[in-house]
Amino acid sequence: RISQIMRINELHCSAKPVYGREVLDFLTFLPGPCPSPPRPVVNNWSYSGYSSCLTAQSHHTSSFLEKSQVLKEAIQSSEDRLKLLSEVIDRYTFVIPPVEAKPITMHTCHPPPSLRHQQGHLSSVLSSRLSPLTHTLHRIQCNMRTHFPDLRLIQYDC
């Protein structure tokens, strides 16, 4: 009985958290080397999780798309989907937010220059890395803003 309690205690004490690729990528957005978790190999597949599936698709796009015409037609990029739905997006994107305001900023009197520089650098790094990923959604975002005179508003008032 004591050996079983010792074994269970050792298992509890040796427990370590397992973080997925999404969590590590989210927490390591600053410049520098990114730590990678050990990848267990199970049945010749060494990844798990949503981001690993996306990574596998992005790294091996040419190999699996060249082999099968069915896969070429079935897997569409977000740009292709937006092209196919462009008419629908232009006609029916009419949910307009009630107010658009600048984001909230914190203000302190005489902040340390290093902190101010660090926050500015972080903001520029985030915007430079995120803007290429969201450029396809720019047209949808612009359609959701009110530009006067907006023909859609005139049509709905009539």
Protein backbone atom coordinates (compact mmCIF):
# COMPACT_ATOMS: atom_id res chain seq x y z
CA ARG A 1 0.00 0.00 0.00
CA ILE A 2 2.82 2.41 0.83
CA SER A 3 4.55 1.66 -2.47
CA GLN A 4 1.32 2.48 -4.33
CA ILE A 5 1.00 5.79 -2.45
CA MET A 6 4.65 6.58 -3.25
CA ARG A 7 4.13 5.77 -6.94
CA ILE A 8 1.02 7.97 -7.13
CA ASN A 9 2.85 10.76 -5.31
CA GLU A 10 5.76 10.53 -7.77
CA LEU A 11 3.32 10.76 -10.67
CA HIS A 12 1.69 13.83 -9.15
CA CYS A 13 5.02 15.49 -8.42
CA SER A 14 6.46 14.79 -11.87
CA ALA A 15 3.43 16.17 -13.74
CA LYS A 16 4.35 18.92 -16.19
CA PRO A 17 2.04 21.11 -18.27
CA VAL A 18 1.88 20.43 -21.99
CA TYR A 19 1.41 23.56 -24.05
CA GLY A 20 0.18 23.37 -27.63
CA ARG A 21 1.65 25.18 -30.63
CA GLU A 22 -1.15 27.80 -30.51
CA VAL A 23 -0.30 28.80 -26.94
CA LEU A 24 3.44 28.94 -27.60
CA ASP A 25 2.97 30.96 -30.79
CA PHE A 26 0.63 33.35 -29.00
CA LEU A 27 3.01 33.86 -26.09
CA THR A 28 6.16 34.25 -28.19
CA PHE A 29 5.32 37.08 -30.55
CA LEU A 30 8.37 39.17 -29.67
CA PRO A 31 11.49 38.99 -31.86
CA GLY A 32 13.94 36.26 -31.00
CA PRO A 33 14.16 32.50 -31.02
CA CYS A 34 10.87 30.74 -30.44
CA PRO A 35 10.94 27.74 -28.11
CA SER A 36 9.43 24.66 -29.61
CA PRO A 37 7.91 21.83 -27.62
CA PRO A 38 9.09 18.27 -28.17
CA ARG A 39 7.08 16.58 -30.89
CA PRO A 40 6.03 13.03 -30.15
CA VAL A 41 5.94 10.80 -33.21
CA VAL A 42 2.80 8.67 -33.41
CA ASN A 43 2.19 6.66 -36.58
CA ASN A 44 4.52 8.90 -38.64
CA TRP A 45 2.49 11.99 -37.66
CA SER A 46 4.37 14.28 -35.31
CA TYR A 47 1.92 17.17 -34.96
CA SER A 48 -1.41 17.74 -33.32
CA GLY A 49 -3.74 20.72 -33.07
CA TYR A 50 -5.33 23.23 -35.39
CA SER A 51 -2.18 25.27 -36.03
CA SER A 52 -0.22 22.14 -36.94
CA CYS A 53 -2.84 21.23 -39.54
CA LEU A 54 -2.56 24.72 -41.03
CA THR A 55 1.22 24.49 -40.96
CA ALA A 56 1.13 21.11 -42.67
CA GLN A 57 -1.12 22.52 -45.39
CA SER A 58 1.03 25.58 -45.92
CA HIS A 59 4.34 23.67 -46.06
CA HIS A 60 3.17 20.89 -48.33
CA THR A 61 0.78 22.77 -50.58
CA SER A 62 2.64 21.97 -53.78
CA SER A 63 3.01 18.27 -53.08
CA PHE A 64 -0.59 17.40 -52.33
CA LEU A 65 -2.19 19.88 -54.71
CA GLU A 66 -0.14 18.61 -57.65
CA LYS A 67 -1.16 15.02 -57.00
CA SER A 68 -4.92 15.37 -56.97
CA GLN A 69 -7.25 17.53 -59.02
CA VAL A 70 -10.06 16.84 -56.56
CA LEU A 71 -8.02 18.32 -53.72
CA LYS A 72 -7.17 21.34 -55.86
CA GLU A 73 -10.87 22.02 -56.33
CA ALA A 74 -11.89 21.21 -52.76
CA ILE A 75 -9.28 23.25 -50.88
CA GLN A 76 -9.68 26.94 -51.55
CA SER A 77 -7.63 29.72 -50.08
CA SER A 78 -9.35 32.59 -48.32
CA GLU A 79 -8.56 34.85 -51.28
CA ASP A 80 -10.31 32.44 -53.67
CA ARG A 81 -13.35 32.24 -51.39
CA LEU A 82 -13.54 36.03 -51.21
CA LYS A 83 -13.38 36.26 -55.02
CA LEU A 84 -16.22 33.76 -55.33
CA LEU A 85 -18.33 35.63 -52.77
CA SER A 86 -17.42 39.17 -53.86
CA GLU A 87 -20.86 39.93 -55.31
CA VAL A 88 -22.61 38.70 -52.18
CA ILE A 89 -20.23 40.63 -49.95
CA ASP A 90 -20.75 43.83 -51.94
CA ARG A 91 -24.54 43.52 -51.87
CA TYR A 92 -25.23 42.21 -48.39
CA THR A 93 -22.57 43.53 -46.04
CA PHE A 94 -24.73 46.14 -44.40
CA VAL A 95 -24.36 45.56 -40.66
CA ILE A 96 -22.94 48.87 -39.55
CA PRO A 97 -21.56 49.27 -36.04
CA PRO A 98 -23.29 52.06 -34.10
CA VAL A 99 -20.09 53.89 -33.16
CA GLU A 100 -16.49 53.73 -34.22
CA ALA A 101 -13.98 55.21 -31.81
CA LYS A 102 -10.26 55.15 -31.23
CA PRO A 103 -9.03 52.36 -28.98
CA ILE A 104 -8.59 53.14 -25.30
CA THR A 105 -5.09 54.20 -24.37
CA MET A 106 -3.59 54.34 -20.92
CA HIS A 107 -1.91 57.58 -19.90
CA THR A 108 0.66 58.18 -17.20
CA CYS A 109 2.53 61.35 -16.49
CA HIS A 110 6.24 61.10 -17.26
CA PRO A 111 6.48 57.41 -18.17
CA PRO A 112 9.96 55.86 -18.36
CA PRO A 113 11.36 56.39 -21.87
CA SER A 114 12.37 52.74 -22.14
CA LEU A 115 8.81 51.57 -21.42
CA ARG A 116 7.39 54.01 -23.94
CA HIS A 117 9.88 52.84 -26.57
CA GLN A 118 9.16 49.18 -25.76
CA GLN A 119 5.41 49.68 -26.14
CA GLY A 120 5.88 51.54 -29.42
CA HIS A 121 8.14 48.78 -30.72
CA LEU A 122 5.66 46.09 -29.66
CA SER A 123 2.82 47.92 -31.38
CA SER A 124 4.78 48.29 -34.62
CA VAL A 125 5.87 44.63 -34.59
CA LEU A 126 2.31 43.46 -34.01
CA SER A 127 0.88 45.62 -36.78
CA SER A 128 3.60 44.65 -39.25
CA ARG A 129 3.06 40.94 -38.61
CA LEU A 130 -0.74 40.99 -38.47
CA SER A 131 -1.52 43.31 -41.39
CA PRO A 132 -0.41 40.86 -44.12
CA LEU A 133 -2.58 38.16 -42.56
CA THR A 134 -5.71 40.31 -42.56
CA HIS A 135 -5.35 42.21 -45.84
CA THR A 136 -8.03 40.08 -47.51
CA LEU A 137 -10.63 41.23 -44.99
CA HIS A 138 -9.99 44.93 -45.66
CA ARG A 139 -12.81 45.27 -48.21
CA ILE A 140 -15.34 43.69 -45.87
CA GLN A 141 -14.25 45.97 -43.06
CA CYS A 142 -14.58 49.03 -45.30
CA ASN A 143 -18.07 47.94 -46.37
CA MET A 144 -19.13 47.91 -42.73
CA ARG A 145 -18.31 51.59 -42.28
CA THR A 146 -20.72 54.36 -43.13
CA HIS A 147 -19.60 56.67 -45.91
CA PHE A 148 -22.00 59.53 -46.62
CA PRO A 149 -23.92 59.61 -48.85
CA ASP A 150 -24.15 55.84 -48.61
CA LEU A 151 -26.34 54.40 -51.36
CA ARG A 152 -27.30 51.42 -49.24
CA LEU A 153 -28.75 53.69 -46.55
CA ILE A 154 -30.68 55.67 -49.14
CA GLN A 155 -32.11 52.44 -50.59
CA TYR A 156 -33.21 51.18 -47.17
CA ASP A 157 -34.87 54.49 -46.27
CA CYS A 158 -37.00 54.53 -49.42
